[in-house]
C-alpha cells in the first residue's frame, strides 16, 4: 500500500495488554547492584522497557493464538507437525526438516555431528551460541565479514556480507577440514546488518566449487529479505517469500531460531538436503530433544510457528518493522549518539567505544553504558563487546573488535511512544557519558560468561 503520509504506524491494533511496572531510581539502583551489575540477572518486573533481546519476546497475533487451539499433542505424526513442516518448506524447501526447541539446539546437533578437533567453521560473524557450539565440539570458529562490517560508522548497504576473497583463500588452503560454511542473515553480532543476494550467491558458488556444504543461520531471514527488496538492484518487484526461496535454494541447509522472525516464543529447526547427515542429526535429536515430529516442541508451538511464518513475510509488517527500528536509530544519530550505521533490522547498536572513550576495553565500556541506561530509565539492553567475546579459548582476554550496546526491539510489542521514551533516556545518558565508571568482572563462569558474570564498578 503506497500512500502520501510518512508517519510510521503499527500495522495492528492492540487486543490484549500487559501492564508495565514503574520503578524509582532508588529501586533500580538496588536491583542492579543486587544483580551483580549484570542485566541478565535482573527480575524482568524491575525492567520498564525490555530491549535485552528480540528473541522469543515478540507479541503473537490473534491468528497465532487461534492456531494454538489446533495444537495436537500426539507423540508421533501429529497434524500440527505436518502443518509446521509444510510452512517451513514453503519458504525453505530443504528435503529434511528437524524441529528443535530453539536455535542453539539445532547448532549443537549439527556441530556435534560435523564439528570436532582440527575442523574449521567460517561464518560472516558467528553469533555467541553458534561460536560456543563450534568451539565446544573442538573445532575453530572463524569470522570472515567484509572489512566494512568492523567499522561502526561506515555506511554500506550490506555490511553483513562475507568477504568472498578471504573465503576463497581459506577454502583453497583448508577445504578438507571445513565441514560447512555458515552465513548469518542478518548478521546479528555485527550490528543486525543484512547480507546481499549477490553475496549469498557468491558464497554458494564458492562452496559448490570446493564441494563444501553451505548453511544459513537464518533467524532473521525475513528482515534480511526486506533489505534485499529495498536496497538491491532488480529486487524491488519480487515477493519477499520469493526472495527467501531463492536464498534457500542457494544453500544446502540451515539452522533456525524460530524465536526471531517467525514470531515464536520458543522453537527452532535444522533443515538440510543431505540424507546421511539428516539421519545422523535425527539420531542426536531423539537422544536429546525428542521424536522427529516434535523435536523439543509442543504441538501448539508448532501451530504458532506455522502461522507466524506466514506473517513474517508480509510486506506491510516488514516495512513497519524496519522503519520503526530506523526511527529509533535515526533519532539517536541526530542527537549525536554514536550508533552503528546504517541502522540494522532488529536492533539499534550504540557504539560504546566511541561514546565512552575514557573507559578501556577491558573495563567494559558497553557494560558501563548498559548499566547506566537501566539505572536512568529502566531500559534493559545487552552488551555485545568484550564481555561477550573477550575470553579466548586459550584462556586469555582480548578486546573485542567493537564495543556495542544493543537495543533489540521485540516484534510488535512496543509502540512509538515507548520508543520516544527510549530516545529521551539514551540521549540524556549520552550527555553525561564522561561521568560513567568502568567495571571489573568479579565472578566469571567457564563458558558464555556474559550471561552470569558478576561485576563491580571501578571507583
Ligand atoms: N543465531 C543467531 C544469529 C542468533 O541471534 C541466535 C539467538 C541464535 C543463533 C541462537 O538461537 O536463542 O533460539 O538458541 N539470538 C538471541 C539474541 C538470543 O538475543 O540475539 P536461540
Tab-separated table of C-alpha atoms and ligand atoms in Angstrom:
chain	number	residue	atom	x	y	z
A	1	UNK	CA	0.000	0.000	0.000
A	2	UNK	CA	1.638	3.274	-1.006
A	3	UNK	CA	0.277	6.493	0.468
A	4	UNK	CA	1.382	10.115	0.788
A	5	UNK	CA	1.784	10.080	4.612
A	6	UNK	CA	5.070	9.405	6.357
A	7	UNK	CA	4.092	8.674	9.975
A	8	UNK	CA	5.037	5.104	10.774
A	9	UNK	CA	2.036	3.359	12.221
A	10	UNK	CA	1.953	-0.048	13.810
A	11	UNK	CA	0.035	-2.190	11.270
A	12	UNK	CA	-2.088	-3.744	14.018
A	13	UNK	CA	-4.422	-2.811	16.856
A	14	UNK	CA	-3.827	-3.928	20.419
A	15	UNK	CA	-6.152	-6.646	21.591
A	16	UNK	CA	-4.705	-7.749	24.892
A	17	UNK	CA	-2.315	-5.767	27.079
A	18	UNK	CA	0.389	-6.473	29.641
A	19	UNK	CA	0.963	-3.935	32.429
A	20	UNK	CA	4.379	-2.310	32.851
A	21	UNK	CA	5.608	-1.520	36.346
A	22	UNK	CA	7.181	1.870	37.012
A	23	UNK	CA	10.152	1.879	39.408
A	24	UNK	CA	12.068	4.624	41.202
A	25	UNK	CA	15.749	5.397	40.652
A	26	UNK	CA	16.469	4.029	44.164
A	27	UNK	CA	14.718	0.740	43.368
A	28	UNK	CA	16.689	0.354	40.139
A	29	UNK	CA	19.957	1.185	41.833
A	30	UNK	CA	19.290	-1.516	44.424
A	31	UNK	CA	18.134	-4.045	41.809
A	32	UNK	CA	21.173	-3.697	39.552
A	33	UNK	CA	23.633	-3.887	42.442
A	34	UNK	CA	21.822	-6.976	43.688
A	35	UNK	CA	22.137	-8.425	40.135
A	36	UNK	CA	25.941	-8.073	40.220
A	37	UNK	CA	25.614	-5.292	37.605
A	38	UNK	CA	24.625	-7.942	35.043
A	39	UNK	CA	21.344	-7.136	33.284
A	40	UNK	CA	20.635	-10.820	32.667
A	41	UNK	CA	20.315	-11.237	36.445
A	42	UNK	CA	17.548	-8.650	36.862
A	43	UNK	CA	13.973	-9.634	37.592
A	44	UNK	CA	12.044	-8.721	34.436
A	45	UNK	CA	9.399	-6.988	36.547
A	46	UNK	CA	12.040	-4.446	37.568
A	47	UNK	CA	12.515	-3.512	33.885
A	48	UNK	CA	10.317	-0.901	32.203
A	49	UNK	CA	11.308	-1.259	28.531
A	50	UNK	CA	12.987	-4.586	27.854
A	51	UNK	CA	15.328	-4.357	24.863
A	52	UNK	CA	17.577	-7.192	26.050
A	53	UNK	CA	16.620	-9.300	23.051
A	54	UNK	CA	14.179	-9.674	20.197
A	55	UNK	CA	14.268	-13.433	20.791
A	56	UNK	CA	11.037	-15.043	21.954
A	57	UNK	CA	9.795	-11.678	23.214
A	58	UNK	CA	7.501	-10.710	20.333
A	59	UNK	CA	3.730	-10.457	20.543
A	60	UNK	CA	1.807	-13.269	18.919
A	61	UNK	CA	-1.074	-12.421	16.631
A	62	UNK	CA	-4.756	-13.261	17.061
A	63	UNK	CA	-4.305	-15.874	14.353
A	64	UNK	CA	-1.347	-17.454	16.154
A	65	UNK	CA	-3.342	-17.740	19.380
A	66	UNK	CA	-6.200	-19.247	17.379
A	67	UNK	CA	-3.790	-21.722	15.754
A	68	UNK	CA	-2.621	-22.788	19.217
A	69	UNK	CA	-6.123	-24.150	19.824
A	70	UNK	CA	-5.485	-26.597	16.981
A	71	UNK	CA	-2.369	-27.924	18.694
A	72	UNK	CA	-2.411	-31.702	18.543
A	73	UNK	CA	-0.156	-33.264	21.142
A	74	UNK	CA	0.176	-36.736	19.609
A	75	UNK	CA	3.646	-38.068	20.345
A	76	UNK	CA	4.238	-39.067	16.718
A	77	UNK	CA	2.833	-37.822	13.422
A	78	UNK	CA	0.717	-35.002	14.825
A	79	UNK	CA	-1.173	-32.898	12.242
A	80	UNK	CA	0.461	-29.869	13.881
A	81	UNK	CA	3.836	-31.271	12.812
A	82	UNK	CA	2.703	-31.627	9.210
A	83	UNK	CA	1.373	-28.047	9.170
A	84	UNK	CA	4.668	-26.823	10.613
A	85	UNK	CA	6.767	-28.822	8.172
A	86	UNK	CA	4.728	-27.541	5.221
A	87	UNK	CA	5.079	-23.928	6.383
A	88	UNK	CA	8.864	-24.305	6.739
A	89	UNK	CA	9.197	-25.998	3.329
A	90	UNK	CA	7.023	-23.350	1.685
A	91	UNK	CA	9.869	-20.874	2.347
A	92	UNK	CA	12.846	-23.228	2.783
A	93	UNK	CA	12.305	-26.256	0.552
A	94	UNK	CA	15.035	-28.451	2.087
A	95	UNK	CA	14.445	-32.208	1.996
A	96	UNK	CA	14.675	-32.698	5.757
A	97	UNK	CA	13.231	-30.500	8.499
A	98	UNK	CA	14.249	-31.390	12.044
A	99	UNK	CA	12.376	-29.466	14.756
A	100	UNK	CA	14.254	-28.293	17.853
A	101	UNK	CA	13.298	-26.334	20.946
A	102	UNK	CA	15.392	-23.361	19.820
A	103	UNK	CA	18.250	-22.352	17.545
A	104	UNK	CA	21.154	-23.448	19.699
A	105	UNK	CA	19.764	-26.995	19.886
A	106	UNK	CA	19.973	-27.156	16.077
A	107	UNK	CA	23.539	-25.826	16.327
A	108	UNK	CA	24.527	-28.347	18.977
A	109	UNK	CA	23.113	-31.256	16.988
A	110	UNK	CA	24.775	-30.178	13.751
A	111	UNK	CA	28.201	-29.377	15.216
A	112	UNK	CA	28.256	-32.494	17.356
A	113	UNK	CA	27.968	-34.416	14.074
A	114	UNK	CA	30.170	-32.346	11.708
A	115	UNK	CA	32.466	-30.491	14.143
A	116	UNK	CA	35.395	-31.748	16.187
A	117	UNK	CA	39.114	-31.072	16.716
A	118	UNK	CA	41.026	-29.986	13.616
A	119	UNK	CA	37.867	-28.695	11.903
A	120	UNK	CA	37.231	-25.067	10.991
A	121	UNK	CA	33.870	-23.332	10.502
A	122	UNK	CA	33.799	-19.972	8.678
A	123	UNK	CA	30.867	-17.562	9.095
A	124	UNK	CA	30.379	-13.863	8.331
A	125	UNK	CA	30.129	-13.408	12.116
A	126	UNK	CA	29.278	-16.254	14.469
A	127	UNK	CA	26.563	-15.450	16.972
A	128	UNK	CA	27.731	-16.237	20.526
A	129	UNK	CA	25.873	-19.572	20.878
A	130	UNK	CA	26.986	-20.630	17.392
A	131	UNK	CA	30.613	-19.886	18.205
A	132	UNK	CA	30.258	-21.650	21.564
A	133	UNK	CA	28.776	-24.778	19.951
A	134	UNK	CA	31.506	-24.880	17.268
A	135	UNK	CA	34.207	-24.474	19.908
A	136	UNK	CA	32.595	-26.933	22.313
A	137	UNK	CA	32.941	-29.602	19.602
A	138	UNK	CA	36.675	-28.834	19.472
A	139	UNK	CA	36.507	-27.023	16.115
A	140	UNK	CA	37.613	-23.473	15.366
A	141	UNK	CA	35.090	-20.712	14.539
A	142	UNK	CA	36.418	-18.077	12.107
A	143	UNK	CA	34.656	-14.770	11.256
A	144	UNK	CA	35.091	-13.504	7.688
A	145	UNK	CA	32.786	-10.488	7.439
A	146	UNK	CA	33.847	-7.755	4.957
A	147	UNK	CA	36.155	-5.077	6.476
A	148	UNK	CA	33.288	-2.515	6.443
A	149	UNK	CA	31.482	-4.815	8.882
A	150	UNK	CA	34.027	-3.933	11.598
A	151	UNK	CA	33.676	-0.176	11.192
A	152	UNK	CA	30.682	1.055	13.185
A	153	UNK	CA	30.391	4.380	11.359
A	154	UNK	CA	30.959	3.146	7.796
A	155	UNK	CA	27.897	3.259	5.537
A	156	UNK	CA	27.456	0.178	3.357
A	157	UNK	CA	24.087	-1.243	2.256
A	158	UNK	CA	25.079	-4.841	3.051
A	159	UNK	CA	27.540	-4.642	5.883
A	160	UNK	CA	26.850	-8.253	6.841
A	161	UNK	CA	28.420	-9.581	3.611
A	162	UNK	CA	31.011	-12.323	3.710
A	163	UNK	CA	34.484	-11.399	2.469
A	164	UNK	CA	34.417	-13.630	-0.617
A	165	UNK	CA	38.148	-13.266	-1.309
A	166	UNK	CA	39.025	-14.356	2.230
A	167	UNK	CA	36.591	-17.268	1.993
A	168	UNK	CA	38.098	-18.441	-1.288
A	169	UNK	CA	41.649	-18.270	0.141
A	170	UNK	CA	40.599	-20.213	3.215
A	171	UNK	CA	38.896	-22.904	1.145
A	172	UNK	CA	41.946	-23.180	-1.120
A	173	UNK	CA	44.093	-23.899	1.920
A	174	UNK	CA	41.765	-25.857	4.147
A	175	UNK	CA	38.671	-27.133	2.317
A	176	UNK	CA	39.288	-30.671	3.573
A	177	UNK	CA	38.973	-29.524	7.195
A	178	UNK	CA	35.917	-27.298	6.649
A	179	UNK	CA	32.741	-29.360	7.202
A	180	UNK	CA	30.390	-26.437	6.497
A	181	UNK	CA	30.459	-22.724	5.663
A	182	UNK	CA	27.890	-20.622	7.544
A	183	UNK	CA	26.289	-17.303	6.713
A	184	UNK	CA	24.256	-15.441	9.339
A	185	UNK	CA	21.333	-13.435	7.923
A	186	UNK	CA	21.062	-10.762	9.197
A	187	UNK	CA	24.468	-10.518	10.845
A	188	UNK	CA	23.409	-10.112	14.466
A	189	UNK	CA	26.788	-9.779	16.188
A	190	UNK	CA	27.926	-7.336	13.510
A	191	UNK	CA	25.048	-4.897	14.058
A	192	UNK	CA	21.967	-6.610	12.607
A	193	UNK	CA	23.349	-5.869	9.141
A	194	UNK	CA	21.961	-7.605	6.055
A	195	UNK	CA	23.729	-9.800	3.521
A	196	UNK	CA	23.042	-9.096	-0.156
A	197	UNK	CA	21.586	-11.666	-2.508
A	198	UNK	CA	24.660	-11.213	-4.707
A	199	UNK	CA	26.865	-12.109	-1.742
A	200	UNK	CA	24.760	-15.163	-0.859
A	201	UNK	CA	25.046	-16.268	-4.496
A	202	UNK	CA	28.803	-15.702	-4.278
A	203	UNK	CA	29.225	-17.780	-1.110
A	204	UNK	CA	27.118	-20.519	-2.656
A	205	UNK	CA	29.175	-20.559	-5.861
A	206	UNK	CA	32.493	-20.762	-3.983
A	207	UNK	CA	31.224	-23.511	-1.661
A	208	UNK	CA	29.935	-25.583	-4.587
A	209	UNK	CA	33.245	-25.213	-6.417
A	210	UNK	CA	35.122	-26.593	-3.390
A	211	UNK	CA	32.475	-29.185	-2.569
A	212	UNK	CA	31.841	-27.755	0.907
A	213	UNK	CA	28.251	-27.589	2.233
A	214	UNK	CA	26.803	-24.099	2.733
A	215	UNK	CA	24.384	-23.464	5.617
A	216	UNK	CA	22.385	-20.410	6.649
A	217	UNK	CA	21.898	-19.205	10.198
A	218	UNK	CA	18.576	-17.771	9.141
A	219	UNK	CA	16.954	-16.364	12.324
A	220	UNK	CA	16.218	-13.008	10.711
A	221	UNK	CA	15.707	-14.174	7.130
A	222	UNK	CA	12.577	-12.058	6.526
A	223	UNK	CA	14.219	-8.840	7.705
A	224	UNK	CA	17.245	-9.696	5.533
A	225	UNK	CA	14.972	-10.344	2.539
A	226	UNK	CA	13.258	-6.987	3.101
A	227	UNK	CA	16.632	-5.201	2.942
A	228	UNK	CA	17.364	-7.048	-0.308
A	229	UNK	CA	13.956	-5.954	-1.613
A	230	UNK	CA	14.651	-2.326	-0.643
A	231	UNK	CA	18.349	-1.955	-1.407
A	232	UNK	CA	19.432	-4.396	-4.082
A	233	UNK	CA	19.100	-3.656	-7.756
A	234	UNK	CA	16.378	-5.596	-9.532
A	235	UNK	CA	14.762	-6.938	-6.332
A	236	UNK	CA	12.058	-4.370	-5.529
A	237	UNK	CA	9.336	-6.045	-7.596
A	238	UNK	CA	9.739	-9.501	-6.055
A	239	UNK	CA	7.649	-11.073	-3.332
A	240	UNK	CA	9.526	-11.432	-0.066
A	241	UNK	CA	8.738	-15.146	0.001
A	242	UNK	CA	10.192	-15.493	-3.483
A	243	UNK	CA	13.454	-13.853	-2.365
A	244	UNK	CA	13.539	-16.164	0.675
A	245	UNK	CA	13.059	-19.241	-1.525
A	246	UNK	CA	15.921	-18.177	-3.761
A	247	UNK	CA	18.165	-17.721	-0.707
A	248	UNK	CA	17.226	-21.222	0.463
A	249	UNK	CA	17.888	-22.679	-2.991
A	250	UNK	CA	21.472	-21.393	-2.816
A	251	UNK	CA	22.190	-23.258	0.433
A	252	UNK	CA	22.438	-26.904	1.483
A	253	UNK	CA	20.840	-26.406	4.855
A	254	UNK	CA	20.052	-24.058	7.710
A	255	UNK	CA	19.845	-23.680	11.439
A	256	UNK	CA	16.991	-21.600	12.739
A	257	UNK	CA	15.839	-19.902	15.874
A	258	UNK	CA	12.098	-19.511	15.366
A	259	UNK	CA	12.078	-17.080	18.315
A	260	UNK	CA	13.000	-14.264	15.941
A	261	UNK	CA	11.317	-13.583	12.591
A	262	UNK	CA	8.708	-16.403	12.835
A	263	UNK	CA	7.143	-14.812	15.968
A	264	UNK	CA	7.661	-17.819	18.206
A	265	UNK	CA	8.072	-17.551	21.947
A	266	UNK	CA	10.018	-20.787	21.583
A	267	UNK	CA	11.129	-23.016	18.712
A	268	UNK	CA	13.700	-23.701	16.053
A	269	UNK	CA	14.782	-26.183	13.446
A	270	UNK	CA	17.607	-27.687	11.478
A	271	UNK	CA	16.903	-28.260	7.780
A	272	UNK	CA	19.121	-29.836	5.162
A	273	UNK	CA	19.276	-31.804	1.939
A	274	UNK	CA	21.906	-34.457	2.704
A	275	UNK	CA	20.173	-37.748	3.614
A	276	UNK	CA	23.110	-39.265	5.553
A	277	UNK	CA	23.723	-36.155	7.576
A	278	UNK	CA	19.992	-35.834	8.294
A	279	UNK	CA	19.933	-39.414	9.569
A	280	UNK	CA	22.824	-38.728	11.961
A	281	UNK	CA	21.254	-35.484	13.160
A	282	UNK	CA	17.895	-37.187	13.765
A	283	UNK	CA	19.596	-39.778	15.932
A	284	UNK	CA	21.072	-36.984	18.049
A	285	UNK	CA	17.661	-35.309	18.112
A	286	UNK	CA	15.986	-38.394	19.528
A	287	UNK	CA	18.708	-38.683	22.149
A	288	UNK	CA	18.344	-35.137	23.479
A	289	UNK	CA	15.366	-33.234	22.035
A	290	UNK	CA	12.554	-35.604	21.166
A	291	UNK	CA	10.907	-37.625	18.425
A	292	UNK	CA	11.478	-36.219	14.893
A	293	UNK	CA	7.885	-34.993	14.516
A	294	UNK	CA	8.035	-32.670	17.508
A	295	UNK	CA	11.679	-32.133	18.494
A	296	UNK	CA	11.616	-30.124	21.677
A	297	UNK	CA	8.253	-28.543	20.956
A	298	UNK	CA	4.614	-28.992	21.882
A	299	UNK	CA	2.100	-29.378	19.052
A	300	UNK	CA	0.692	-25.957	19.941
A	301	UNK	CA	4.146	-24.371	19.486
A	302	UNK	CA	4.391	-25.941	16.028
A	303	UNK	CA	0.996	-24.426	15.148
A	304	UNK	CA	2.002	-20.940	16.356
A	305	UNK	CA	5.154	-21.115	14.228
A	306	UNK	CA	3.370	-22.339	11.106
A	307	UNK	CA	1.115	-19.271	11.304
A	308	UNK	CA	3.962	-16.942	12.353
A	309	UNK	CA	5.991	-17.901	9.280
A	310	UNK	CA	3.156	-16.664	7.067
A	311	UNK	CA	3.007	-13.321	8.907
A	312	UNK	CA	6.803	-12.851	8.905
A	313	UNK	CA	6.988	-12.258	5.151
A	314	UNK	CA	4.090	-9.769	4.879
A	315	UNK	CA	5.310	-6.505	3.297
A	316	UNK	CA	3.167	-4.147	5.461
A	317	UNK	CA	4.636	-5.722	8.571
A	318	UNK	CA	8.237	-5.720	7.313
A	319	UNK	CA	8.017	-2.113	6.111
A	320	UNK	CA	6.852	-1.065	9.595
A	321	UNK	CA	9.375	-3.307	11.317
A	322	UNK	CA	12.437	-1.979	9.519
A	323	UNK	CA	11.246	1.638	9.503
A	324	UNK	CA	10.437	1.637	13.196
A	325	UNK	CA	13.916	0.316	14.040
A	326	UNK	CA	15.388	3.065	11.847
A	327	UNK	CA	13.162	5.603	13.662
A	328	UNK	CA	14.990	4.857	16.923
A	329	UNK	CA	18.431	4.739	15.289
A	330	UNK	CA	17.973	7.909	13.254
A	331	UNK	CA	16.747	9.852	16.295
A	332	UNK	CA	19.779	8.790	18.354
A	333	UNK	CA	22.075	9.612	15.455
A	334	UNK	CA	20.508	13.061	15.087
A	335	UNK	CA	21.029	13.630	18.818
A	336	UNK	CA	24.746	12.894	18.412
A	337	UNK	CA	24.727	9.418	19.986
A	338	UNK	CA	27.177	7.229	18.009
A	339	UNK	CA	25.321	4.251	16.526
A	340	UNK	CA	26.215	1.520	14.043
A	341	UNK	CA	25.150	2.732	10.617
A	342	UNK	CA	23.204	2.061	8.578
A	343	UNK	CA	20.606	1.046	11.166
A	344	UNK	CA	20.117	-2.734	11.276
A	345	UNK	CA	16.914	-4.741	11.152
A	346	UNK	CA	16.053	-5.890	14.659
A	347	UNK	CA	18.089	-3.568	16.816
A	348	UNK	CA	19.979	-0.332	17.190
A	349	UNK	CA	23.583	-0.740	18.307
A	350	UNK	CA	25.156	2.104	20.246
A	351	UNK	CA	28.910	2.409	19.741
A	352	UNK	CA	30.097	2.414	23.353
A	353	UNK	CA	33.756	2.598	22.322
A	354	UNK	CA	33.099	5.987	20.727
A	355	UNK	CA	30.718	7.242	23.422
A	356	UNK	CA	32.732	6.090	26.464
A	357	UNK	CA	36.230	6.547	25.066
A	358	UNK	CA	37.531	7.211	28.618
A	359	UNK	CA	36.848	3.564	29.560
A	360	UNK	CA	39.425	0.964	28.423
A	361	UNK	CA	38.019	-2.107	26.576
A	362	UNK	CA	38.981	-4.425	29.447
A	363	UNK	CA	36.940	-2.196	31.770
A	364	UNK	CA	33.909	-2.900	29.598
A	365	UNK	CA	32.520	0.366	28.175
A	366	UNK	CA	29.468	-1.475	26.809
A	367	UNK	CA	28.600	-2.899	30.206
A	368	UNK	CA	29.045	0.568	31.727
A	369	UNK	CA	26.554	2.054	29.264
A	370	UNK	CA	24.049	-0.800	29.637
A	371	UNK	CA	24.053	-0.406	33.447
A	372	UNK	CA	23.623	3.371	33.105
A	373	UNK	CA	20.607	3.018	30.776
A	374	UNK	CA	18.935	0.747	33.285
A	375	UNK	CA	19.645	2.993	36.238
A	376	UNK	CA	18.478	6.110	34.406
A	377	UNK	CA	15.296	4.842	32.803
A	378	UNK	CA	14.667	1.169	33.494
A	379	UNK	CA	15.770	0.193	29.986
A	380	UNK	CA	17.391	-3.207	29.644
A	381	UNK	CA	19.883	-3.564	26.790
A	382	UNK	CA	22.660	-6.015	26.032
A	383	UNK	CA	26.428	-5.591	25.817
A	384	UNK	CA	27.894	-7.037	22.622
A	385	UNK	CA	31.588	-6.434	23.066
A	386	UNK	CA	34.443	-7.573	25.259
A	387	UNK	CA	32.186	-9.023	27.961
A	388	UNK	CA	30.533	-11.255	25.351
A	389	UNK	CA	33.521	-12.045	23.123
A	390	UNK	CA	36.679	-11.130	25.078
A	391	UNK	CA	37.511	-14.513	26.634
A	392	UNK	CA	39.533	-16.629	24.170
A	393	UNK	CA	39.573	-20.446	24.015
A	394	UNK	CA	43.212	-20.366	25.283
A	395	UNK	CA	42.093	-18.507	28.439
A	396	UNK	CA	43.462	-15.064	27.587
A	397	UNK	CA	41.272	-11.962	27.486
A	398	UNK	CA	41.476	-9.618	24.499
A	399	UNK	CA	39.304	-6.646	23.497
A	400	UNK	CA	36.504	-7.413	21.027
A	401	UNK	CA	36.518	-5.759	17.591
A	402	UNK	CA	33.624	-3.489	18.612
A	403	UNK	CA	32.104	-2.395	21.934
A	404	UNK	CA	28.385	-2.258	21.234
A	405	UNK	CA	25.254	-1.932	23.306
A	406	UNK	CA	22.306	-3.467	21.546
A	407	UNK	CA	18.812	-2.053	21.896
A	408	UNK	CA	16.922	-5.026	20.435
A	409	UNK	CA	13.305	-4.405	19.525
A	410	UNK	CA	10.818	-7.170	20.306
A	411	UNK	CA	8.435	-7.669	17.390
A	412	UNK	CA	5.013	-5.932	17.545
A	413	UNK	CA	5.484	-5.302	21.284
A	414	UNK	CA	6.304	-1.655	21.947
A	415	UNK	CA	4.617	1.405	20.445
A	416	UNK	CA	6.175	4.574	19.141
A	417	UNK	CA	5.716	6.354	22.482
A	418	UNK	CA	7.750	3.649	24.215
A	419	UNK	CA	10.466	4.236	21.644
A	420	UNK	CA	10.237	8.028	22.126
A	421	UNK	CA	10.886	7.413	25.816
A	422	UNK	CA	13.926	5.255	24.961
A	423	UNK	CA	15.266	8.053	22.745
A	424	UNK	CA	14.892	10.512	25.622
A	425	UNK	CA	16.657	8.270	28.159
A	426	UNK	CA	19.549	7.246	25.873
A	427	UNK	CA	20.133	10.841	24.800
A	428	UNK	CA	20.230	12.032	28.381
A	429	UNK	CA	22.634	9.265	29.499
A	430	UNK	CA	24.868	10.013	26.482
A	431	UNK	CA	25.182	13.672	27.532
A	432	UNK	CA	26.686	12.532	30.832
A	433	UNK	CA	28.704	9.646	29.401
A	434	UNK	CA	32.061	11.040	30.562
A	435	UNK	CA	30.985	10.600	34.189
A	436	UNK	CA	30.267	6.854	33.909
A	437	UNK	CA	32.663	4.407	35.598
A	438	UNK	CA	34.237	1.292	34.066
A	439	UNK	CA	33.639	-2.174	35.538
A	440	UNK	CA	35.696	-5.141	36.639
A	441	UNK	CA	34.468	-8.726	36.479
A	442	UNK	CA	34.483	-10.268	39.930
A	443	UNK	CA	32.991	-13.654	39.049
A	444	UNK	CA	33.240	-15.427	35.709
A	445	UNK	CA	31.738	-18.738	34.535
A	446	UNK	CA	33.604	-21.154	32.223
A	447	UNK	CA	31.615	-20.587	29.021
A	448	UNK	CA	29.270	-17.878	27.682
A	449	UNK	CA	30.369	-15.686	30.558
A	450	UNK	CA	28.165	-12.703	29.713
A	451	UNK	CA	25.019	-14.496	30.870
A	452	UNK	CA	26.015	-14.936	34.512
A	453	UNK	CA	29.219	-12.970	35.232
A	454	UNK	CA	29.185	-10.558	38.179
A	455	UNK	CA	30.729	-7.084	38.052
A	456	UNK	CA	31.545	-4.147	40.256
A	457	UNK	CA	32.120	-0.519	39.268
A	458	UNK	CA	35.698	0.755	39.370
A	459	UNK	CA	35.768	3.702	41.795
B	1	LIG	N1	21.919	-17.411	15.691
B	1	LIG	C1	21.686	-16.089	15.789
B	1	LIG	C2	22.116	-15.167	14.697
B	1	LIG	C3	21.025	-15.597	16.918
B	1	LIG	O1	20.778	-14.294	17.002
B	1	LIG	C4	20.626	-16.504	17.935
B	1	LIG	C5	19.969	-16.022	19.143
B	1	LIG	C6	20.887	-17.869	17.776
B	1	LIG	C7	21.534	-18.288	16.623
B	1	LIG	C8	20.512	-18.890	18.800
B	1	LIG	O2	19.141	-19.067	18.844
B	1	LIG	O3	18.453	-18.294	21.122
B	1	LIG	O4	16.980	-19.773	19.756
B	1	LIG	O5	19.040	-20.670	20.753
B	1	LIG	N2	19.962	-14.817	19.455
B	1	LIG	C9	19.310	-14.215	20.603
B	1	LIG	C10	19.681	-12.759	20.664
B	1	LIG	C11	19.455	-14.931	21.874
B	1	LIG	O6	19.386	-12.129	21.685
B	1	LIG	O7	20.218	-12.224	19.694
B	1	LIG	P1	18.362	-19.474	20.204
